[in-house]
């Protein structure tokens, strides 16, 4: 198949999933064209069958435009590439604005080169942003106009039906996945390069937005530090980073909390960690938690959204209600004080990640494409 993929190319779960999907589809013999404003952050080096087409965000900054009409530039580029490369389908990730631009491109192609549009819903496009008054109607319309729609968890599918109705669309659930060759205990960085001897290592990875509850990560860690020597690595960047840094200073633990910023390859750090911390307000799936599990690291997370579909409380990790910092810290302390239980949880996390391996999940997308193309 010839597949066009549009996603957010910057740091974030939906862009990561879209890129890993494209790479694996190419390995399976498909031709994949990324159509985005920047090369996706996980698209490193050359992969046979993968091409990147940039959407121009700089040209035609006509003085009349207070806001550059990026959506029109993207729709035009999707149209052009679909024509030029004879694409079979456009697979867009994150509904806003990608489901809308793909709809426009498909309408432009209707007479000359008909194509199908598939939209994958990832999270806040449904749970937060999509429900804002200014986006609601167009999100609902664009999702319903897609030829196929997938959601990354049962939670997200149900939330889409609840919030949008989407009476005209059948939502398929295809979970996120992880490349077990890249995310594995075998790639662990040496502990002595990361933490002083005897320290437990906790890791958080996110884009530091409000929804991630970055201050909760710091507060949980501050409580844990009172019980044992430990270091916290905060990976990523975003609007709440400063608040997180300030919280660490206010709680007098900044010496033990390292804000690393964005790093390209997190697997060595995840694999060296004792616990991955994700206390989000909402999380449709929690790809970062799955990647930690694939590295054999148990997860401490909020019992919210799609997380319980990935992590079973007491088996591969620990789940507590959103905001329950005390309970989260207490359970983390109990776990880290019990090495045999921690080792069992590591094994369980690894085994569970196998259910979401690339080899298991990407064929589900291929089958979905075939079904939509045949419809
Ligand atoms: O919806 C978002 O927050 C954006 C998106 C992203 O690009 O980071 O994250 C969502 O998609 C990921 C990949 O499917 C999921 O693993 C995340 O759980 C989800 N984030 C939220 O629901 C907050």
mmCIF file of C-alpha atoms and ligand atoms in Angstrom:
data_model
loop_
_atom_site.group_PDB
_atom_site.id
_atom_site.type_symbol
_atom_site.label_atom_id
_atom_site.label_comp_id
_atom_site.label_asym_id
_atom_site.label_seq_id
_atom_site.Cartn_x
_atom_site.Cartn_y
_atom_site.Cartn_z
ATOM 1 C CA UNK A 1 0.000 0.000 0.000
ATOM 2 C CA UNK A 2 0.995 3.641 -0.421
ATOM 3 C CA UNK A 3 0.239 5.419 2.812
ATOM 4 C CA UNK A 4 0.396 9.107 3.709
ATOM 5 C CA UNK A 5 0.853 9.823 7.431
ATOM 6 C CA UNK A 6 0.266 13.174 9.113
ATOM 7 C CA UNK A 7 1.002 13.739 12.797
ATOM 8 C CA UNK A 8 2.484 16.248 15.208
ATOM 9 C CA UNK A 9 6.199 15.812 14.551
ATOM 10 C CA UNK A 10 7.348 17.193 17.896
ATOM 11 C CA UNK A 11 7.789 15.480 21.258
ATOM 12 C CA UNK A 12 4.602 13.614 22.190
ATOM 13 C CA UNK A 13 2.927 10.232 22.222
ATOM 14 C CA UNK A 14 0.788 10.626 19.118
ATOM 15 C CA UNK A 15 3.784 11.637 16.976
ATOM 16 C CA UNK A 16 5.826 8.789 18.435
ATOM 17 C CA UNK A 17 3.143 6.216 17.626
ATOM 18 C CA UNK A 18 2.574 7.610 14.115
ATOM 19 C CA UNK A 19 6.286 7.540 13.322
ATOM 20 C CA UNK A 20 6.954 4.069 14.722
ATOM 21 C CA UNK A 21 3.923 2.846 12.791
ATOM 22 C CA UNK A 22 5.210 4.357 9.543
ATOM 23 C CA UNK A 23 8.659 2.871 10.059
ATOM 24 C CA UNK A 24 7.283 -0.582 10.720
ATOM 25 C CA UNK A 25 4.851 -0.409 7.800
ATOM 26 C CA UNK A 26 7.817 0.406 5.549
ATOM 27 C CA UNK A 27 9.733 -2.589 6.955
ATOM 28 C CA UNK A 28 6.703 -4.665 5.980
ATOM 29 C CA UNK A 29 7.020 -3.505 2.380
ATOM 30 C CA UNK A 30 4.599 -0.576 2.257
ATOM 31 C CA UNK A 31 5.521 2.852 0.933
ATOM 32 C CA UNK A 32 5.113 5.526 3.606
ATOM 33 C CA UNK A 33 4.988 9.286 3.071
ATOM 34 C CA UNK A 34 5.131 11.534 6.138
ATOM 35 C CA UNK A 35 3.430 14.872 5.450
ATOM 36 C CA UNK A 36 4.216 17.216 8.349
ATOM 37 C CA UNK A 37 5.751 20.628 9.038
ATOM 38 C CA UNK A 38 8.961 19.125 10.387
ATOM 39 C CA UNK A 39 10.625 15.734 10.240
ATOM 40 C CA UNK A 40 9.044 13.640 13.038
ATOM 41 C CA UNK A 41 11.362 13.394 16.051
ATOM 42 C CA UNK A 42 11.603 9.611 15.909
ATOM 43 C CA UNK A 43 12.362 9.529 12.175
ATOM 44 C CA UNK A 44 16.107 9.149 12.432
ATOM 45 C CA UNK A 45 18.312 8.251 9.497
ATOM 46 C CA UNK A 46 17.290 6.501 6.318
ATOM 47 C CA UNK A 47 14.670 3.774 6.157
ATOM 48 C CA UNK A 48 13.857 2.194 2.813
ATOM 49 C CA UNK A 49 10.314 3.013 1.771
ATOM 50 C CA UNK A 50 9.965 6.101 3.998
ATOM 51 C CA UNK A 51 9.802 9.619 2.575
ATOM 52 C CA UNK A 52 9.255 12.939 4.309
ATOM 53 C CA UNK A 53 7.374 15.815 2.669
ATOM 54 C CA UNK A 54 7.582 19.127 4.464
ATOM 55 C CA UNK A 55 4.604 21.423 4.832
ATOM 56 C CA UNK A 56 5.765 24.981 4.445
ATOM 57 C CA UNK A 57 4.944 27.181 7.402
ATOM 58 C CA UNK A 58 7.021 30.174 6.375
ATOM 59 C CA UNK A 59 5.961 31.166 2.877
ATOM 60 C CA UNK A 60 3.270 33.633 1.990
ATOM 61 C CA UNK A 61 3.225 35.431 5.303
ATOM 62 C CA UNK A 62 0.938 37.972 3.722
ATOM 63 C CA UNK A 63 0.516 41.066 5.948
ATOM 64 C CA UNK A 64 -3.223 40.488 6.091
ATOM 65 C CA UNK A 65 -2.724 37.226 7.978
ATOM 66 C CA UNK A 66 -2.611 37.785 11.710
ATOM 67 C CA UNK A 67 -2.484 33.999 11.929
ATOM 68 C CA UNK A 68 -0.843 31.897 9.249
ATOM 69 C CA UNK A 69 -3.469 29.525 7.771
ATOM 70 C CA UNK A 70 -1.356 26.405 8.367
ATOM 71 C CA UNK A 71 -4.341 24.090 7.987
ATOM 72 C CA UNK A 72 -4.799 25.183 4.368
ATOM 73 C CA UNK A 73 -1.110 24.684 3.617
ATOM 74 C CA UNK A 74 -1.324 21.191 5.138
ATOM 75 C CA UNK A 75 -4.496 20.242 3.230
ATOM 76 C CA UNK A 76 -2.896 21.449 -0.028
ATOM 77 C CA UNK A 77 0.253 19.445 0.668
ATOM 78 C CA UNK A 78 -1.761 16.318 1.504
ATOM 79 C CA UNK A 79 -3.635 16.789 -1.773
ATOM 80 C CA UNK A 80 -0.424 17.328 -3.790
ATOM 81 C CA UNK A 81 1.398 14.338 -2.306
ATOM 82 C CA UNK A 82 -1.615 12.042 -2.673
ATOM 83 C CA UNK A 83 -1.793 12.961 -6.384
ATOM 84 C CA UNK A 84 1.927 12.894 -7.065
ATOM 85 C CA UNK A 85 2.660 9.651 -5.179
ATOM 86 C CA UNK A 86 -0.662 7.945 -5.995
ATOM 87 C CA UNK A 87 -1.423 7.311 -2.324
ATOM 88 C CA UNK A 88 -4.087 4.771 -1.373
ATOM 89 C CA UNK A 89 -4.885 6.390 1.933
ATOM 90 C CA UNK A 90 -4.112 9.191 4.350
ATOM 91 C CA UNK A 91 -3.711 8.106 7.962
ATOM 92 C CA UNK A 92 -3.845 11.094 10.297
ATOM 93 C CA UNK A 93 -2.981 11.072 13.994
ATOM 94 C CA UNK A 94 -4.695 13.395 16.478
ATOM 95 C CA UNK A 95 -8.004 14.703 15.143
ATOM 96 C CA UNK A 96 -7.303 18.438 15.448
ATOM 97 C CA UNK A 97 -6.703 19.715 12.797
ATOM 98 C CA UNK A 98 -5.533 16.627 10.916
ATOM 99 C CA UNK A 99 -8.904 14.922 10.432
ATOM 100 C CA UNK A 100 -10.197 18.189 9.007
ATOM 101 C CA UNK A 101 -7.299 18.832 6.616
ATOM 102 C CA UNK A 102 -7.473 15.216 5.407
ATOM 103 C CA UNK A 103 -11.191 15.610 4.775
ATOM 104 C CA UNK A 104 -10.453 18.716 2.684
ATOM 105 C CA UNK A 105 -7.706 16.948 0.735
ATOM 106 C CA UNK A 106 -9.975 13.963 0.069
ATOM 107 C CA UNK A 107 -12.724 16.251 -1.235
ATOM 108 C CA UNK A 108 -10.213 17.967 -3.546
ATOM 109 C CA UNK A 109 -9.142 14.542 -4.841
ATOM 110 C CA UNK A 110 -12.663 13.185 -5.272
ATOM 111 C CA UNK A 111 -12.737 13.435 -9.097
ATOM 112 C CA UNK A 112 -9.100 12.837 -9.956
ATOM 113 C CA UNK A 113 -7.655 10.393 -7.425
ATOM 114 C CA UNK A 114 -10.127 9.154 -4.796
ATOM 115 C CA UNK A 115 -8.476 8.150 -1.518
ATOM 116 C CA UNK A 116 -9.577 6.992 1.934
ATOM 117 C CA UNK A 117 -8.964 8.849 5.177
ATOM 118 C CA UNK A 118 -8.261 7.106 8.478
ATOM 119 C CA UNK A 119 -8.115 9.068 11.725
ATOM 120 C CA UNK A 120 -6.490 7.769 14.901
ATOM 121 C CA UNK A 121 -7.692 9.445 18.072
ATOM 122 C CA UNK A 122 -4.983 9.708 20.698
ATOM 123 C CA UNK A 123 -6.236 11.469 23.779
ATOM 124 C CA UNK A 124 -6.702 15.151 24.445
ATOM 125 C CA UNK A 125 -8.074 15.601 20.909
ATOM 126 C CA UNK A 126 -11.137 13.924 22.474
ATOM 127 C CA UNK A 127 -10.836 14.359 26.234
ATOM 128 C CA UNK A 128 -9.834 18.038 26.411
ATOM 129 C CA UNK A 129 -9.205 20.147 23.303
ATOM 130 C CA UNK A 130 -11.850 18.565 21.096
ATOM 131 C CA UNK A 131 -14.531 19.335 23.658
ATOM 132 C CA UNK A 132 -13.746 23.058 23.742
ATOM 133 C CA UNK A 133 -16.628 25.006 22.234
ATOM 134 C CA UNK A 134 -14.587 26.389 19.335
ATOM 135 C CA UNK A 135 -13.435 22.937 18.208
ATOM 136 C CA UNK A 136 -16.349 20.678 19.114
ATOM 137 C CA UNK A 137 -18.477 20.890 15.958
ATOM 138 C CA UNK A 138 -15.608 20.635 13.494
ATOM 139 C CA UNK A 139 -13.991 17.786 15.430
ATOM 140 C CA UNK A 140 -17.229 15.815 15.439
ATOM 141 C CA UNK A 141 -17.825 16.517 11.742
ATOM 142 C CA UNK A 142 -14.281 15.590 10.687
ATOM 143 C CA UNK A 143 -14.221 12.385 12.740
ATOM 144 C CA UNK A 144 -17.580 11.325 11.294
ATOM 145 C CA UNK A 145 -16.373 12.085 7.773
ATOM 146 C CA UNK A 146 -13.307 9.841 8.085
ATOM 147 C CA UNK A 147 -13.580 6.517 6.270
ATOM 148 C CA UNK A 148 -12.161 4.743 9.289
ATOM 149 C CA UNK A 149 -11.505 5.803 12.872
ATOM 150 C CA UNK A 150 -9.367 4.124 15.498
ATOM 151 C CA UNK A 151 -8.877 4.880 19.185
ATOM 152 C CA UNK A 152 -5.881 3.789 21.228
ATOM 153 C CA UNK A 153 -7.922 2.333 24.113
ATOM 154 C CA UNK A 154 -11.425 1.178 25.019
ATOM 155 C CA UNK A 155 -11.590 4.148 27.371
ATOM 156 C CA UNK A 156 -10.966 6.575 24.494
ATOM 157 C CA UNK A 157 -13.473 4.840 22.233
ATOM 158 C CA UNK A 158 -16.160 5.067 24.936
ATOM 159 C CA UNK A 159 -15.277 8.681 25.705
ATOM 160 C CA UNK A 160 -15.584 9.546 21.993
ATOM 161 C CA UNK A 161 -19.050 8.018 21.831
ATOM 162 C CA UNK A 162 -20.047 9.752 25.075
ATOM 163 C CA UNK A 163 -18.740 13.204 24.179
ATOM 164 C CA UNK A 164 -19.316 13.287 20.430
ATOM 165 C CA UNK A 165 -21.994 10.724 19.691
ATOM 166 C CA UNK A 166 -20.274 9.890 16.405
ATOM 167 C CA UNK A 167 -23.311 7.927 15.404
ATOM 168 C CA UNK A 168 -22.035 7.526 11.877
ATOM 169 C CA UNK A 169 -18.677 6.064 12.760
ATOM 170 C CA UNK A 170 -17.595 2.685 13.941
ATOM 171 C CA UNK A 171 -14.578 3.112 16.166
ATOM 172 C CA UNK A 172 -11.982 0.359 16.130
ATOM 173 C CA UNK A 173 -9.679 0.044 19.117
ATOM 174 C CA UNK A 174 -6.063 -0.548 18.120
ATOM 175 C CA UNK A 175 -3.775 -0.101 21.117
ATOM 176 C CA UNK A 176 -0.418 1.603 21.119
ATOM 177 C CA UNK A 177 2.639 -0.573 20.746
ATOM 178 C CA UNK A 178 6.304 -0.758 21.610
ATOM 179 C CA UNK A 179 9.370 -1.896 19.720
ATOM 180 C CA UNK A 180 10.837 -4.585 21.990
ATOM 181 C CA UNK A 181 14.205 -4.453 20.252
ATOM 182 C CA UNK A 182 14.641 -0.825 21.263
ATOM 183 C CA UNK A 183 12.867 -0.911 24.638
ATOM 184 C CA UNK A 184 14.380 -3.774 26.582
ATOM 185 C CA UNK A 185 16.142 -4.397 29.910
ATOM 186 C CA UNK A 186 19.251 -5.218 27.875
ATOM 187 C CA UNK A 187 19.832 -1.572 26.948
ATOM 188 C CA UNK A 188 20.061 -0.315 30.555
ATOM 189 C CA UNK A 189 22.601 2.428 31.227
ATOM 190 C CA UNK A 190 25.063 1.517 33.999
ATOM 191 C CA UNK A 191 23.497 2.512 37.340
ATOM 192 C CA UNK A 192 26.725 3.991 38.624
ATOM 193 C CA UNK A 193 26.639 6.499 35.761
ATOM 194 C CA UNK A 194 23.225 7.702 36.930
ATOM 195 C CA UNK A 195 22.820 7.535 40.695
ATOM 196 C CA UNK A 196 24.985 7.321 43.808
ATOM 197 C CA UNK A 197 25.415 3.815 45.154
ATOM 198 C CA UNK A 198 22.428 2.639 47.204
ATOM 199 C CA UNK A 199 19.992 5.124 45.623
ATOM 200 C CA UNK A 200 16.703 4.034 44.106
ATOM 201 C CA UNK A 201 16.076 5.595 40.691
ATOM 202 C CA UNK A 202 12.671 6.990 39.746
ATOM 203 C CA UNK A 203 11.953 8.331 36.246
ATOM 204 C CA UNK A 204 9.214 10.500 34.770
ATOM 205 C CA UNK A 205 8.924 11.178 31.022
ATOM 206 C CA UNK A 206 6.375 13.584 29.556
ATOM 207 C CA UNK A 207 5.778 16.836 27.741
ATOM 208 C CA UNK A 208 5.291 18.620 31.080
ATOM 209 C CA UNK A 209 1.818 19.881 30.366
ATOM 210 C CA UNK A 210 -0.754 20.544 33.116
ATOM 211 C CA UNK A 211 -2.440 17.213 32.431
ATOM 212 C CA UNK A 212 0.756 15.383 33.520
ATOM 213 C CA UNK A 213 0.610 16.774 37.110
ATOM 214 C CA UNK A 214 4.354 17.353 37.209
ATOM 215 C CA UNK A 215 4.193 18.730 40.759
ATOM 216 C CA UNK A 216 2.645 15.473 41.955
ATOM 217 C CA UNK A 217 5.723 13.629 40.670
ATOM 218 C CA UNK A 218 7.919 15.887 42.806
ATOM 219 C CA UNK A 219 5.638 15.593 45.862
ATOM 220 C CA UNK A 220 5.553 11.792 45.650
ATOM 221 C CA UNK A 221 9.323 11.733 45.380
ATOM 222 C CA UNK A 222 9.763 14.130 48.335
ATOM 223 C CA UNK A 223 7.789 11.724 50.542
ATOM 224 C CA UNK A 224 9.710 8.722 49.264
ATOM 225 C CA UNK A 225 13.052 10.466 49.913
ATOM 226 C CA UNK A 226 12.167 10.608 53.602
ATOM 227 C CA UNK A 227 12.083 6.802 53.634
ATOM 228 C CA UNK A 228 15.118 5.898 51.492
ATOM 229 C CA UNK A 229 17.971 7.390 49.458
ATOM 230 C CA UNK A 230 16.711 8.040 45.948
ATOM 231 C CA UNK A 231 17.177 10.095 42.797
ATOM 232 C CA UNK A 232 14.482 11.330 40.402
ATOM 233 C CA UNK A 233 15.124 11.922 36.694
ATOM 234 C CA UNK A 234 12.615 14.195 34.946
ATOM 235 C CA UNK A 235 12.794 13.740 31.170
ATOM 236 C CA UNK A 236 11.111 16.068 28.698
ATOM 237 C CA UNK A 237 10.122 19.687 28.557
ATOM 238 C CA UNK A 238 7.023 21.820 28.458
ATOM 239 C CA UNK A 239 5.042 24.571 30.141
ATOM 240 C CA UNK A 240 5.052 23.076 33.668
ATOM 241 C CA UNK A 241 8.781 22.399 33.902
ATOM 242 C CA UNK A 242 9.497 25.616 35.805
ATOM 243 C CA UNK A 243 6.754 24.855 38.327
ATOM 244 C CA UNK A 244 8.237 21.400 38.821
ATOM 245 C CA UNK A 245 11.712 22.824 39.377
ATOM 246 C CA UNK A 246 10.336 25.359 41.849
ATOM 247 C CA UNK A 247 8.430 22.644 43.723
ATOM 248 C CA UNK A 248 11.647 20.637 44.075
ATOM 249 C CA UNK A 249 13.393 23.721 45.483
ATOM 250 C CA UNK A 250 10.498 24.509 47.842
ATOM 251 C CA UNK A 251 10.548 20.956 49.165
ATOM 252 C CA UNK A 252 14.317 21.084 49.616
ATOM 253 C CA UNK A 253 15.041 18.129 47.327
ATOM 254 C CA UNK A 254 16.346 19.817 44.179
ATOM 255 C CA UNK A 255 19.770 18.257 44.694
ATOM 256 C CA UNK A 256 18.195 14.840 44.071
ATOM 257 C CA UNK A 257 15.892 15.807 41.185
ATOM 258 C CA UNK A 258 17.459 16.125 37.745
ATOM 259 C CA UNK A 259 15.553 17.865 34.976
ATOM 260 C CA UNK A 260 17.204 16.468 31.854
ATOM 261 C CA UNK A 261 15.111 18.189 29.187
ATOM 262 C CA UNK A 262 14.278 16.358 25.967
ATOM 263 C CA UNK A 263 16.495 13.432 25.190
ATOM 264 C CA UNK A 264 16.444 11.338 22.057
ATOM 265 C CA UNK A 265 16.723 7.865 23.440
ATOM 266 C CA UNK A 266 15.087 7.259 26.814
ATOM 267 C CA UNK A 267 15.226 3.446 26.818
ATOM 268 C CA UNK A 268 18.641 3.175 28.591
ATOM 269 C CA UNK A 269 17.347 5.387 31.385
ATOM 270 C CA UNK A 270 13.999 3.610 31.654
ATOM 271 C CA UNK A 271 15.730 0.238 31.791
ATOM 272 C CA UNK A 272 18.001 1.396 34.617
ATOM 273 C CA UNK A 273 15.087 2.749 36.697
ATOM 274 C CA UNK A 274 13.364 1.129 39.673
ATOM 275 C CA UNK A 275 10.033 2.862 39.121
ATOM 276 C CA UNK A 276 8.363 4.914 36.389
ATOM 277 C CA UNK A 277 6.026 7.631 37.705
ATOM 278 C CA UNK A 278 2.977 8.863 35.745
ATOM 279 C CA UNK A 279 0.364 10.509 38.007
ATOM 280 C CA UNK A 280 -1.544 12.226 35.123
ATOM 281 C CA UNK A 281 -4.939 13.869 35.401
ATOM 282 C CA UNK A 282 -6.025 11.918 32.347
ATOM 283 C CA UNK A 283 -4.216 9.504 30.065
ATOM 284 C CA UNK A 284 -5.936 7.749 27.205
ATOM 285 C CA UNK A 285 -3.279 5.034 27.077
ATOM 286 C CA UNK A 286 0.059 6.006 28.627
ATOM 287 C CA UNK A 287 2.594 5.085 25.948
ATOM 288 C CA UNK A 288 5.474 6.198 28.178
ATOM 289 C CA UNK A 289 4.338 3.703 30.832
ATOM 290 C CA UNK A 290 4.268 0.904 28.247
ATOM 291 C CA UNK A 291 7.790 1.796 27.118
ATOM 292 C CA UNK A 292 8.966 1.647 30.743
ATOM 293 C CA UNK A 293 7.312 -1.759 31.183
ATOM 294 C CA UNK A 294 9.038 -3.056 28.050
ATOM 295 C CA UNK A 295 12.298 -2.112 29.761
ATOM 296 C CA UNK A 296 11.240 -4.157 32.786
ATOM 297 C CA UNK A 297 10.372 -1.165 34.952
ATOM 298 C CA UNK A 298 7.187 -1.207 37.060
ATOM 299 C CA UNK A 299 4.841 1.773 36.854
ATOM 300 C CA UNK A 300 3.336 3.990 39.551
ATOM 301 C CA UNK A 301 0.399 5.773 37.950
ATOM 302 C CA UNK A 302 -2.993 7.347 38.406
ATOM 303 C CA UNK A 303 -5.915 4.966 38.005
ATOM 304 C CA UNK A 304 -7.367 6.953 35.161
ATOM 305 C CA UNK A 305 -8.446 6.720 31.517
ATOM 306 C CA UNK A 306 -6.854 3.876 29.601
ATOM 307 C CA UNK A 307 -4.036 3.195 32.057
ATOM 308 C CA UNK A 308 -5.794 0.246 33.750
ATOM 309 C CA UNK A 309 -6.011 -1.382 30.289
ATOM 310 C CA UNK A 310 -2.209 -1.442 30.237
ATOM 311 C CA UNK A 311 -1.226 -1.765 33.912
ATOM 312 C CA UNK A 312 -2.961 -4.040 36.415
ATOM 313 C CA UNK A 313 -2.699 -2.715 39.951
ATOM 314 C CA UNK A 314 -0.403 -4.883 42.055
ATOM 315 C CA UNK A 315 0.800 -6.903 39.055
ATOM 316 C CA UNK A 316 2.878 -4.736 36.692
ATOM 317 C CA UNK A 317 2.585 -1.589 38.720
ATOM 318 C CA UNK A 318 0.707 0.435 41.311
ATOM 319 C CA UNK A 319 -2.429 2.473 40.600
ATOM 320 C CA UNK A 320 -4.001 5.049 42.889
ATOM 321 C CA UNK A 321 -6.618 7.779 42.304
ATOM 322 C CA UNK A 322 -5.530 11.019 40.627
ATOM 323 C CA UNK A 323 -3.908 13.417 43.107
ATOM 324 C CA UNK A 324 -3.474 10.876 45.900
ATOM 325 C CA UNK A 325 0.137 11.761 46.461
ATOM 326 C CA UNK A 326 0.266 10.242 49.975
ATOM 327 C CA UNK A 327 -1.067 6.866 48.863
ATOM 328 C CA UNK A 328 1.176 6.792 45.803
ATOM 329 C CA UNK A 329 4.263 7.530 47.879
ATOM 330 C CA UNK A 330 3.340 4.958 50.532
ATOM 331 C CA UNK A 331 2.855 2.218 47.962
ATOM 332 C CA UNK A 332 6.090 3.097 46.177
ATOM 333 C CA UNK A 333 7.981 2.896 49.480
ATOM 334 C CA UNK A 334 6.439 -0.506 50.310
ATOM 335 C CA UNK A 335 7.360 -1.846 46.879
ATOM 336 C CA UNK A 336 10.925 -0.564 46.844
ATOM 337 C CA UNK A 337 11.498 -1.981 50.340
ATOM 338 C CA UNK A 338 10.499 -5.436 49.117
ATOM 339 C CA UNK A 339 13.081 -6.575 46.490
ATOM 340 C CA UNK A 340 11.494 -10.005 45.776
ATOM 341 C CA UNK A 341 8.113 -8.349 45.087
ATOM 342 C CA UNK A 342 9.818 -5.693 42.981
ATOM 343 C CA UNK A 343 11.571 -8.402 40.940
ATOM 344 C CA UNK A 344 8.246 -10.182 40.356
ATOM 345 C CA UNK A 345 6.703 -6.900 39.206
ATOM 346 C CA UNK A 346 9.587 -6.349 36.800
ATOM 347 C CA UNK A 347 8.943 -9.763 35.222
ATOM 348 C CA UNK A 348 5.209 -9.099 35.017
ATOM 349 C CA UNK A 349 5.796 -5.690 33.396
ATOM 350 C CA UNK A 350 8.023 -7.284 30.761
ATOM 351 C CA UNK A 351 5.507 -10.008 30.035
ATOM 352 C CA UNK A 352 2.623 -7.538 29.749
ATOM 353 C CA UNK A 353 4.580 -5.324 27.344
ATOM 354 C CA UNK A 354 4.830 -8.341 25.043
ATOM 355 C CA UNK A 355 1.057 -8.107 24.495
ATOM 356 C CA UNK A 356 1.660 -4.685 22.909
ATOM 357 C CA UNK A 357 4.685 -5.457 20.776
ATOM 358 C CA UNK A 358 5.024 -3.954 17.301
ATOM 359 C CA UNK A 359 4.641 -7.420 15.789
ATOM 360 C CA UNK A 360 1.306 -7.919 17.525
ATOM 361 C CA UNK A 361 -0.219 -4.497 16.866
ATOM 362 C CA UNK A 362 0.998 -3.221 13.465
ATOM 363 C CA UNK A 363 -0.736 -6.100 11.591
ATOM 364 C CA UNK A 364 -3.973 -4.846 13.168
ATOM 365 C CA UNK A 365 -3.447 -1.522 11.381
ATOM 366 C CA UNK A 366 -2.674 -3.329 8.113
ATOM 367 C CA UNK A 367 -5.897 -5.344 8.416
ATOM 368 C CA UNK A 368 -7.833 -2.162 9.234
ATOM 369 C CA UNK A 369 -6.405 -0.413 6.146
ATOM 370 C CA UNK A 370 -7.445 -3.349 3.958
ATOM 371 C CA UNK A 371 -10.941 -3.284 5.393
ATOM 372 C CA UNK A 372 -11.335 0.464 4.807
ATOM 373 C CA UNK A 373 -9.900 0.275 1.286
ATOM 374 C CA UNK A 374 -12.351 -2.502 0.443
ATOM 375 C CA UNK A 375 -15.351 -0.574 1.784
HETATM 376 O O1 LIG B 1 -3.571 13.826 23.806
HETATM 377 C C1 LIG B 1 -2.433 14.177 24.104
HETATM 378 O O2 LIG B 1 -2.053 14.549 25.208
HETATM 379 C C2 LIG B 1 -1.445 14.165 23.048
HETATM 380 C C3 LIG B 1 -0.834 12.867 22.864
HETATM 381 C C4 LIG B 1 0.578 13.203 22.577
HETATM 382 O O3 LIG B 1 0.837 13.542 21.431
HETATM 383 O O4 LIG B 1 1.366 13.172 23.508
HETATM 384 O O5 LIG B 1 -0.892 11.957 23.987
HETATM 385 C C5 LIG B 1 -1.928 11.015 23.958
HETATM 386 O O6 LIG B 1 -1.561 10.047 23.023
HETATM 387 C C6 LIG B 1 -0.607 9.089 23.439
HETATM 388 C C7 LIG B 1 -0.325 8.160 22.259
HETATM 389 O O7 LIG B 1 -1.494 7.535 21.843
HETATM 390 C C8 LIG B 1 -1.146 8.343 24.652
HETATM 391 O O8 LIG B 1 -0.239 7.348 25.067
HETATM 392 C C9 LIG B 1 -1.355 9.352 25.781
HETATM 393 O O9 LIG B 1 -1.950 8.666 26.876
HETATM 394 C C10 LIG B 1 -2.280 10.462 25.324
HETATM 395 N N1 LIG B 1 -2.280 11.529 26.338
HETATM 396 C C11 LIG B 1 -3.346 11.806 27.079
HETATM 397 O O10 LIG B 1 -4.410 11.227 26.983
HETATM 398 C C12 LIG B 1 -3.172 12.903 28.063
#
